[in-house]
XYZ file of C-alpha atoms in Angstrom:
563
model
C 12.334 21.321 7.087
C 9.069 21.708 8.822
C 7.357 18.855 7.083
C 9.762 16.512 8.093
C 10.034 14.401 11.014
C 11.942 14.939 13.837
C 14.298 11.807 13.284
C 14.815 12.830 9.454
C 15.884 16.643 10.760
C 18.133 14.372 13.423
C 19.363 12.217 9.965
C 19.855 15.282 8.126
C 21.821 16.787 10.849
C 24.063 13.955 11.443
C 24.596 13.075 7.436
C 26.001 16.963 7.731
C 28.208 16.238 10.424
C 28.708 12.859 8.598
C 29.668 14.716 5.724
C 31.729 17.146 7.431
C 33.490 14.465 8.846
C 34.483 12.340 5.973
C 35.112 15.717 4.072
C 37.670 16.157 6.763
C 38.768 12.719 6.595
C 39.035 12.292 3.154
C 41.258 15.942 2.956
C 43.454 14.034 5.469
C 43.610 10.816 3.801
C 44.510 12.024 0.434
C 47.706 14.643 1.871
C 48.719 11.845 3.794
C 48.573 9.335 0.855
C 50.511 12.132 -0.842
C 53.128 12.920 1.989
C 53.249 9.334 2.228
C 54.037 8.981 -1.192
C 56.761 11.971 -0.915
C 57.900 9.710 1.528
C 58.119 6.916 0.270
C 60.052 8.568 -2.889
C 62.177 10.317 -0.652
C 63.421 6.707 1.290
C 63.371 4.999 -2.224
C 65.201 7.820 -3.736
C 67.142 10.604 -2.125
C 67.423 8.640 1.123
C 68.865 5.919 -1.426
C 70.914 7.744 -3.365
C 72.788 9.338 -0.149
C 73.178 6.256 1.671
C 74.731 4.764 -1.969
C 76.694 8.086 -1.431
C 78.184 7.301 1.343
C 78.580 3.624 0.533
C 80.550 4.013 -2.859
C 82.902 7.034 -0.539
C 83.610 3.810 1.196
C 84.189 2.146 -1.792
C 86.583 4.763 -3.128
C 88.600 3.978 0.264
C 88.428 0.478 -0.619
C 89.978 1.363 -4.146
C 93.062 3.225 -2.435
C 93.358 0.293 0.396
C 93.015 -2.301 -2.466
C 96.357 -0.071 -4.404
C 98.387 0.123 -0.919
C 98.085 -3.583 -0.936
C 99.367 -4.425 -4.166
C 102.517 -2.548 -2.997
C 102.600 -5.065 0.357
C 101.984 -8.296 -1.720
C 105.099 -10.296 -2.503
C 103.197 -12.792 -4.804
C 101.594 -12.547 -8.281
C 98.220 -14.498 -6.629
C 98.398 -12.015 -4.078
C 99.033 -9.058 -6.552
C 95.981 -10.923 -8.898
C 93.301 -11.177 -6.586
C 94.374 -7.763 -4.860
C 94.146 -6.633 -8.654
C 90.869 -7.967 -9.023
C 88.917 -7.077 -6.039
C 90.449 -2.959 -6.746
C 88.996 -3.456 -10.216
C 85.620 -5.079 -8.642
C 85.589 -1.854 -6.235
C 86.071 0.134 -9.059
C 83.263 -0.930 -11.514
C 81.131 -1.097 -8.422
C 81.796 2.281 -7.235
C 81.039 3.530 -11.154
C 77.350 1.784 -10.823
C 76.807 3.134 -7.619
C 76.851 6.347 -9.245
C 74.852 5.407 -12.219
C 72.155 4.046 -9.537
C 72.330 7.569 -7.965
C 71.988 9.334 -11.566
C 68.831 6.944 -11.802
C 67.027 7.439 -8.110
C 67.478 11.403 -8.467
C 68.048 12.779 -11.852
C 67.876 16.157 -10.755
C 71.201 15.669 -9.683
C 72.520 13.743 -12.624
C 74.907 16.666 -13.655
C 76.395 16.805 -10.300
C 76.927 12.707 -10.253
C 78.404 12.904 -14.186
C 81.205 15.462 -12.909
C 81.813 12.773 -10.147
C 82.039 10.324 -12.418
C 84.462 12.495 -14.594
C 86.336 12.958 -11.596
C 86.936 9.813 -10.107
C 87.171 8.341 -13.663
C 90.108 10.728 -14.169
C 91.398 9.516 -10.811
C 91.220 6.168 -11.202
C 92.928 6.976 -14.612
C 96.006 8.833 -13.031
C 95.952 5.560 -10.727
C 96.214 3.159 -13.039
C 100.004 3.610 -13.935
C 101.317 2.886 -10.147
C 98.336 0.603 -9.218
C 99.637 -1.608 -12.186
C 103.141 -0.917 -11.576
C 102.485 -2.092 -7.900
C 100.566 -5.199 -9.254
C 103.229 -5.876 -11.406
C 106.118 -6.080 -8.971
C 106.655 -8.858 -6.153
C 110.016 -7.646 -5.504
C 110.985 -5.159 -2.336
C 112.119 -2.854 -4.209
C 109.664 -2.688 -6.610
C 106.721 -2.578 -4.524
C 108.993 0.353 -2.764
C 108.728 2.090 -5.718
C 105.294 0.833 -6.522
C 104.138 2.405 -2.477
C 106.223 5.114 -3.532
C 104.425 6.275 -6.422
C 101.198 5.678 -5.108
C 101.572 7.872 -2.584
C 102.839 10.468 -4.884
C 100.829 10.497 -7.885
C 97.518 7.773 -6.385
C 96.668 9.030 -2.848
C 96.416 12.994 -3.666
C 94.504 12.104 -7.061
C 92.203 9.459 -4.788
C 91.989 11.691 -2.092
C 90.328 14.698 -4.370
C 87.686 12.400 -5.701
C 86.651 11.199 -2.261
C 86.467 14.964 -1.098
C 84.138 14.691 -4.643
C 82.312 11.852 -3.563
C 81.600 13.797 -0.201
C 80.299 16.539 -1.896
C 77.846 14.636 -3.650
C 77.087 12.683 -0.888
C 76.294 16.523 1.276
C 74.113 17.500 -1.345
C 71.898 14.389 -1.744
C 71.756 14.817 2.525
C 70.740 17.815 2.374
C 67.958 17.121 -0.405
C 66.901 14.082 1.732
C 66.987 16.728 4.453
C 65.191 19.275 2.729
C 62.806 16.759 1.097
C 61.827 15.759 4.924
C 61.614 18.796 6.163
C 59.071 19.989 3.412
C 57.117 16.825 3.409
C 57.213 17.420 7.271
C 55.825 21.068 6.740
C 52.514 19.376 4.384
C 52.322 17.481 7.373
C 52.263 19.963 9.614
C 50.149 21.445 6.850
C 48.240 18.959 6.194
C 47.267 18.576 10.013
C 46.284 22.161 10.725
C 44.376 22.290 8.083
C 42.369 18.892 8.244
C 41.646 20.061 11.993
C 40.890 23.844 11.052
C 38.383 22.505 8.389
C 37.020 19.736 10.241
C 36.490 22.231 13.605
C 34.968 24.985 10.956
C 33.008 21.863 9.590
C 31.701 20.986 12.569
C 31.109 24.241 13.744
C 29.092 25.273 10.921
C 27.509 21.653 11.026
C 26.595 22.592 14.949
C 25.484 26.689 13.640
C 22.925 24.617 10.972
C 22.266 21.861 13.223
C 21.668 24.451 16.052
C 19.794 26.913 13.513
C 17.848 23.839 12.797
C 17.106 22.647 15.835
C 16.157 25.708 17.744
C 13.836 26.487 14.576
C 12.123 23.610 14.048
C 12.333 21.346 17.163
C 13.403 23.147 20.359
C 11.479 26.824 19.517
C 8.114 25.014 18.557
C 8.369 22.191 21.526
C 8.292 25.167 23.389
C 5.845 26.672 22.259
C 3.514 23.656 22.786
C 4.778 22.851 25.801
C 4.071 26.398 26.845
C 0.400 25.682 25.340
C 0.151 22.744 27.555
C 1.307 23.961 30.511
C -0.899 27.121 30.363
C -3.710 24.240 29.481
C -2.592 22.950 32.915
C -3.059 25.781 34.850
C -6.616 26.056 33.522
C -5.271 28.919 30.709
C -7.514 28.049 27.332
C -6.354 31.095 25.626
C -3.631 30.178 24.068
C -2.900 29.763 20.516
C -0.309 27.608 18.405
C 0.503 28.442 15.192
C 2.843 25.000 14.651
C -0.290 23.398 13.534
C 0.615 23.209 9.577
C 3.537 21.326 10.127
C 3.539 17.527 9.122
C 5.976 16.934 11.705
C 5.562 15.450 15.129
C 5.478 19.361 16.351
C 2.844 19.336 13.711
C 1.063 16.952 14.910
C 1.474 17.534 19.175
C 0.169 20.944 18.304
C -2.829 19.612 16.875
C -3.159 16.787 19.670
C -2.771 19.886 21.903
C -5.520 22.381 20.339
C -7.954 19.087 20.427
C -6.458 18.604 24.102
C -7.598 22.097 24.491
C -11.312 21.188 23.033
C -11.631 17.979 25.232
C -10.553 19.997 28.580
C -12.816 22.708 27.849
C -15.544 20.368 27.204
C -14.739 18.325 30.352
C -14.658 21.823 32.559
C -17.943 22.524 30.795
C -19.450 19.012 31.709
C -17.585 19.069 34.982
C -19.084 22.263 35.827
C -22.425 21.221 34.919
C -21.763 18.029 36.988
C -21.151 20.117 40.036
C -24.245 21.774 39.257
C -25.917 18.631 38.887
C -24.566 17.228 41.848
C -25.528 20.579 43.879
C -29.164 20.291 42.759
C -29.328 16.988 43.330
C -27.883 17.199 47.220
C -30.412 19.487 47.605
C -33.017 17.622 46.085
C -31.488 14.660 48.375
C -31.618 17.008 51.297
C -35.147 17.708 50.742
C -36.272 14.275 50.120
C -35.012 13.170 53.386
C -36.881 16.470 54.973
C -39.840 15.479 53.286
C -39.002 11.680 54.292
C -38.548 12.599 58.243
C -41.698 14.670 58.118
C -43.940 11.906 56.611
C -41.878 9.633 58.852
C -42.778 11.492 61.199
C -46.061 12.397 60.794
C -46.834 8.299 59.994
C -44.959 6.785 63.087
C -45.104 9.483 65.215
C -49.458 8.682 65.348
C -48.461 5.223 66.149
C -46.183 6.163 68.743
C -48.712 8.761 70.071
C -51.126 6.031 69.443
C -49.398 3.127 71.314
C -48.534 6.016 74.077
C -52.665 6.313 74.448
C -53.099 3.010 74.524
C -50.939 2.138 76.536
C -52.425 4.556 79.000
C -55.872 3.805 78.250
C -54.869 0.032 79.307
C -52.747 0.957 82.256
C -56.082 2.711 83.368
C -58.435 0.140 82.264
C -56.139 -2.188 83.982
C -56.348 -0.357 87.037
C -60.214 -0.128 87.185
C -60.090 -3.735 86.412
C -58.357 -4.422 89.493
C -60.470 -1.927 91.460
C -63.252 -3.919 90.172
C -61.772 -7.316 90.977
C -60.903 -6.313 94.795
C -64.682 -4.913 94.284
C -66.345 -8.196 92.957
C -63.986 -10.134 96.268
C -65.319 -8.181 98.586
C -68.880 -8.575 97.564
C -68.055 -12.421 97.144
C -67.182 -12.554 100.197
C -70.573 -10.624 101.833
C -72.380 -13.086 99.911
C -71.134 -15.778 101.932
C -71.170 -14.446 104.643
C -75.046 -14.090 103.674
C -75.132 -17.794 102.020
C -73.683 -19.354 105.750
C -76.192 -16.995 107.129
C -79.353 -18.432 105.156
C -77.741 -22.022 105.684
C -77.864 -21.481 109.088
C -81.233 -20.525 109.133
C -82.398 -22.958 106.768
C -80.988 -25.420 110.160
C -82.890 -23.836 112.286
C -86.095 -23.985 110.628
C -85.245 -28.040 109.884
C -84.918 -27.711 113.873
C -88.327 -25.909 113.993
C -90.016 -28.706 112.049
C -88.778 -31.296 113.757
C -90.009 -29.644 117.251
C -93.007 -29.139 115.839
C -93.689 -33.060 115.628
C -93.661 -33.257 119.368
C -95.663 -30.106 120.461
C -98.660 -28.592 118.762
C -98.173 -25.924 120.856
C -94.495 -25.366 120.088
C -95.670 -25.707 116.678
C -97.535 -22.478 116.153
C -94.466 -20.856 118.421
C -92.381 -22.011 115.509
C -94.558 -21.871 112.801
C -94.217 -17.740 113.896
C -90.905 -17.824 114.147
C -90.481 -19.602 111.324
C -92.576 -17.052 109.690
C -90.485 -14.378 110.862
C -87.169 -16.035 110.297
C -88.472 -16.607 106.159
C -89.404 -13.066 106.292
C -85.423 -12.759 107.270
C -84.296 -15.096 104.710
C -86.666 -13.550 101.983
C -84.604 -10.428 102.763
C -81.328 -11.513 102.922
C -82.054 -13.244 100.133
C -83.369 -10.084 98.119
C -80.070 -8.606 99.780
C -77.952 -11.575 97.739
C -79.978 -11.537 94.914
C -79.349 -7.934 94.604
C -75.785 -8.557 94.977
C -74.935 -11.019 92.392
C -77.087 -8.879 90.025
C -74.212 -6.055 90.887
C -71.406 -8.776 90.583
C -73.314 -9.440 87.280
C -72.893 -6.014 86.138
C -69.355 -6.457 87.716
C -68.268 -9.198 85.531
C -69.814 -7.558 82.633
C -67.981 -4.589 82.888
C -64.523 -6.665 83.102
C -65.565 -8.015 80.129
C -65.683 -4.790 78.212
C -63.059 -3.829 79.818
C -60.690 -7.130 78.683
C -62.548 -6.580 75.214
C -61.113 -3.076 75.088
C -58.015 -4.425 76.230
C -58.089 -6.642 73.661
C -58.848 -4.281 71.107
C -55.785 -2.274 72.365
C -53.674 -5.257 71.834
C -54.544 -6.152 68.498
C -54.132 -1.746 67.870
C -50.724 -2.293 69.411
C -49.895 -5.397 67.318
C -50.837 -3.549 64.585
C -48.670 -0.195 65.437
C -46.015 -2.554 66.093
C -45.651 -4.076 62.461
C -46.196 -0.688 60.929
C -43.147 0.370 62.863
C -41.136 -2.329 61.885
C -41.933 -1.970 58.274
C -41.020 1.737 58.708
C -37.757 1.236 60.445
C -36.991 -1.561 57.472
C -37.584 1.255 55.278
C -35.527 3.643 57.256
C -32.338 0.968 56.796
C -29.599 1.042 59.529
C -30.741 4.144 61.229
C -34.176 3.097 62.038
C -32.522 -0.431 63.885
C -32.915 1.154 67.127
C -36.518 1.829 66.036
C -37.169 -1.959 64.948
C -36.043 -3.362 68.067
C -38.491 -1.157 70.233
C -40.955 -2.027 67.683
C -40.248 -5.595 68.327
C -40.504 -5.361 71.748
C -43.840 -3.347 71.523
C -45.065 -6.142 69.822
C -44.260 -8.831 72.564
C -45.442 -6.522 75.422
C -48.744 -6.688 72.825
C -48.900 -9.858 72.759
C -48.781 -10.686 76.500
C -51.566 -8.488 77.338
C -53.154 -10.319 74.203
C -52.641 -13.728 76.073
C -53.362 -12.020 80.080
C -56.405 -10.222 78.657
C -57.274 -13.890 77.018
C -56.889 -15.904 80.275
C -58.913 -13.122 82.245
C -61.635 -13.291 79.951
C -61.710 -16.835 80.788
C -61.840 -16.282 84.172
C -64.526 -13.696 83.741
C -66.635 -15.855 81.615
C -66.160 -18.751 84.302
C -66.828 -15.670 87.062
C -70.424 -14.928 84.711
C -71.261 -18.509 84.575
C -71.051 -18.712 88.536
C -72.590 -15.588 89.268
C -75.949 -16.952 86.968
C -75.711 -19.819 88.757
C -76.187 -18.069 92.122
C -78.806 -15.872 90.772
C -80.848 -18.773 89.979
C -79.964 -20.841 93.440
C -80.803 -17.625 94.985
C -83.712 -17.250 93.185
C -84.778 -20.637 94.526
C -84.022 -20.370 97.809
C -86.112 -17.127 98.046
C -89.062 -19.221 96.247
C -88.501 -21.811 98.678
C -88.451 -19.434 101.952
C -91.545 -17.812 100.770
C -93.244 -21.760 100.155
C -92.153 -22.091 103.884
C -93.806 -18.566 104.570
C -96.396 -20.069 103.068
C -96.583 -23.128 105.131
C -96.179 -21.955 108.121
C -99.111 -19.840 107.483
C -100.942 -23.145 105.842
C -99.609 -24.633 109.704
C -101.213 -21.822 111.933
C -104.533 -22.431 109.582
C -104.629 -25.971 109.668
C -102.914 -28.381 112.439
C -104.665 -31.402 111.215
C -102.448 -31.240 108.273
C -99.595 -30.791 110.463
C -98.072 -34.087 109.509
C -98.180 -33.806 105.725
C -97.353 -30.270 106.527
C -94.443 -30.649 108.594
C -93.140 -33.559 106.352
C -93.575 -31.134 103.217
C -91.521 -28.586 105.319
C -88.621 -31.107 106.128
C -88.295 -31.615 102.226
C -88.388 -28.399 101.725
C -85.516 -27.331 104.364
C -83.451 -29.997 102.846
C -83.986 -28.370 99.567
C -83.063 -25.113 101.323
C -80.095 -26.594 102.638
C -79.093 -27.806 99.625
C -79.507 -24.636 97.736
C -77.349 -22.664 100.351
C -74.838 -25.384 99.988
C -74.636 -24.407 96.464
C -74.837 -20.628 96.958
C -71.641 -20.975 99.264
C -69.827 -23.728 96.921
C -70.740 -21.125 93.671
C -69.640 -17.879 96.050
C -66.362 -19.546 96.778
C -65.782 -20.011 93.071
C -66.455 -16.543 92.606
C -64.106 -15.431 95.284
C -61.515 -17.267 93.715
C -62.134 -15.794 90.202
C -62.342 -12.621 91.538
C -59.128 -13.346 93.231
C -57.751 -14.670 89.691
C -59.476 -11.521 87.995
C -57.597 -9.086 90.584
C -54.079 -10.976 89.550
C -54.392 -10.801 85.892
C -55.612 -7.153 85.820
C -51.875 -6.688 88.219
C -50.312 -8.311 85.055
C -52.003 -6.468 82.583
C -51.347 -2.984 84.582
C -47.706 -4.249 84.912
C -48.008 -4.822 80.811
C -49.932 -1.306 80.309
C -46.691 0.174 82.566
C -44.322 -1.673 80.510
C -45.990 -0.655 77.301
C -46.057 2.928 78.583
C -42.623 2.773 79.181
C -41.292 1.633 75.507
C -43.778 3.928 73.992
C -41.783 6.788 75.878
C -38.604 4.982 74.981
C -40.016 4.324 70.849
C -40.764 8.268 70.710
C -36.915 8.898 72.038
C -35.739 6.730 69.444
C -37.947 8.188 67.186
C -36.851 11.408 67.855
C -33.398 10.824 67.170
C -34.051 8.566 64.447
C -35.639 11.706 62.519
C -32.634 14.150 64.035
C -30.566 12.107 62.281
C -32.267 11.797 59.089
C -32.579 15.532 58.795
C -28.948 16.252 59.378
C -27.703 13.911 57.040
């Protein structure tokens, strides 16, 4: 049974029951074919025979009726067909009892004495039955009635008590016939129900037997394996696995179920492992990420945070220097208006000395002693520009390292973006100080440009009025030198004086100059002094979203080493 499928034990099991059952039915077909065939014979026989009984009594009345009549008729017709329908009753009363002989012979004795009976009767009969059917006349029929009664009714009379008798006993063998064919019924029932229940119960023993053996017992046995499977229990063992059933074959899906989840905690184990090393691994490439993040942007922040220190204070000495270079501008001409005005008042001199020779060497002294002024004051300027010179040159250096801190800055800036693209979402923060670092760079790119300009321009003025000034002190000592060529020699006082005139207007032109150029370098210096404000209000800025880039920084790198 173990080698065959579960739906074949289920066939088998059934066919038993199925032939149980049609055991059972086929016990209670055949009794019943044979109670119905005891039944049948019984109606078609004894049931026959006793109605016929009890018909031909009737017909033995009919006789002695049919005899009392032929004493009543007054006609031969009427005595004739009374005569014939007694002798019809008669022969039909005699076949009645040879059918009942023929539907139960085992009473055939009993229905020949009848017959001899009512034969005899019938025989005793005859004499007044045809002396009554011979007679029309009153008193013969009085005498026919007569004798009937006397010798016909009594004789009549027995062989319907007879007749009754036989007609009791084939009742009571119909009755008894019924009442055994009712007991194989009975019979028959009980025991087509006591075998089919026994049947059945020993069909549901096996099938129960069977079941519990082969199906339900091993089921549970692998279920039990794959529950205990489920609860993470790979100790079990089945020993179902020879079958060629489905049991058979479960059990076997179930030991290779067994296999595949042991080999899946294995792998799963080793995937936790896996996973474990490799969050630590992750964990300590981000560590090492932040610290070489930090160790590569936090220079550029620290970096741009010098820088932009270094150019808030090189912005600041910038402007001192600008105020510086105004103020000086502004001494200059003060000087330049100074020299101009003496430059009018020896063109006054000269033009005096035309009309007095005397006045002349008056002048010419003064004159002498006012160049002697001008030669200093023009030293005085000279020495001046030279330190607005230097002046300018130093902004210059100073906007160069401005410049240079810019383009640093620039720089810094894109390396920080390019790190906080690296960095993904949670260096965005980052990129968008980065970005701004970069604009603040490039404004003090473009204010360090324009001040250069202005610089350059404030150079390119200031060499001018070293060279005017440089003139005008050749010039003053040329007049020193006339007015000492005057005192010499008044005959050449006219080619003298007329020399000095040109050379006044000369004067007066290069003073013009000097105080045109110092204006322009006033108003540089004034420029200067604005763009170094912007620049320190860029180097303040800068200062500021370094501060705020090493925040973000900060909790950039927080963040990265938590997560």
């Amino acid at each position: 049974m173990n080698n065959l499928k579960i739906r074949s034990k289920i066939i088998v099991l059934l066919l038993l029951l199925g032939v149980v059952s049609l055991g059972s039915v086929a016990y209670s077909g055949r009794s019943m074919k044979s109670i119905d065939d005891h039944y049948s014979a019984l109606i078609d026989h004894e049931d026959k025979a006793a109605v016929l009984s009890s018909r031909s009594g009737r017909v033995l009345m009919a006789v002695l009726a049919n005899a009392y009549s032929l004493a009543f008729e007054s006609t031969d017709a009427g005595n004739a067909a009374v005569m014939k329908e007694l002798r019809d009753n008669q022969k039909l009363y005699l076949e009645q009892l040879d059918e009942i002989a023929r539907l139960v012979p085992d009473i055939a004795p009993q229905v020949s004495s009848t017959q001899s009976v009512v034969r005899s009767a019938f025989e005793r009969c005859a004499p007044a039955i045809d002396q009554a059917g011979s007679t029309t006349s009153e008193a013969g029929t009085f005498a026919a009635g007569v004798a009937l009664k006397k010798t016909c009714e009594p004789t009549m009379l027995s062989a319907l008590a007879t007749q009754r008798q036989l007609t009791e006993v084939l009742q009571k063998s119909s009755a008894r016939l019924s009442d055994t064919l009712s007991g194989e019924t009975q019979q028959t029932i009980f025991v087509a129900t006591a075998a089919t229940i026994a049947g059945l119960v020993v069909a549901l023993v096996i099938s129960f037997l069977v079941s519990t053996s082969s199906i339900s017992r091993p089921m549970a046995e692998v279920t039990d394996a794959i529950v205990r499977m489920a609860r993470n229990d790979f100790s079990v063992t089945l020993t179902q696995t020879g079958r060629s059933d489905e049991i058979g074959l479960l059990a076997k899906s179930s030991l290779e179920l067994r296999e595949t989840l042991v080999r899946a905690r294995e792998i799963e184990a080793q995937a936790a492992q896996q996973k474990q090393e490799a969050e630590q691994r992750r964990k300590s490439d981000m560590q090492k990420l932040a610290s070489s993040f930090e160790a590569a942007v936090g220079d550029i922040v620290r970096t741009v945070s010098t820088a932009s220190s270094d150019l808030e204070v090189a912005a600041t000495s910038l402007s001192r220097t600008a105020d510086t270079t105004q103020s000086l501008s502004s001494t200059v001409a003060v000087a330049s208006e100074q020299a101009s005005a003496n430059v009018q008042s020896v063109a006054s001199a000269t033009t005096e000395m035309s009309t007095s020779v005397g006045e002349i060497a008056r002048q010419v002294q003064e004159a002498s002693r006012i160049a002697d002024e001008a030669v200093k004051h023009a030293e005085k300027t000279d020495g001046q520009i030279s330190e607005l010179s230097e002046a300018a040159s130093r902004i210059g250096d100073v906007v160069k390292l401005i410049t240079d801190i810019a383009g640093q800055t620039n720089l810094l800036a894109l390396n920080a973006t390019i790190e906080a693209a690296r960095a993904g979402d949670a260096g965005r923060g980052f990129a968008v100080v980065a970005q701004e670092v970069k604009a603040l760079a490039a404004q003090t790119a473009s204010a360090t440009g324009e001040i250069s300009a202005q610089i350059m321009a404030m150079q390119g003025a200031t060499q001018t009025s070293v060279m005017t000034i440089k003139e005008i002190g050749g010039t003053i000592n040329r007049i020193a030198e006339i007015s000492a060529a005057i005192a010499a020699a008044i005959e050449q006082q006219g080619a003298a004086t007329q020399e000095i005139a040109r050379n006044v207007d000369q004067a007066a032109q290069g003073t013009t100059q000097v105080a045109s150029n110092i204006t322009e370098v006033n108003r540089g210096a004034g420029e200067t002094g604005a763009a170094s404000s912007q620049v320190l209000s860029s180097a303040q800025s800068l200062s500021q979203e370094s501060s705020r880039l090493k925040n973000e920084l900060d909790r950039f790198l927080g963040q990265l080493r938590a997560a």
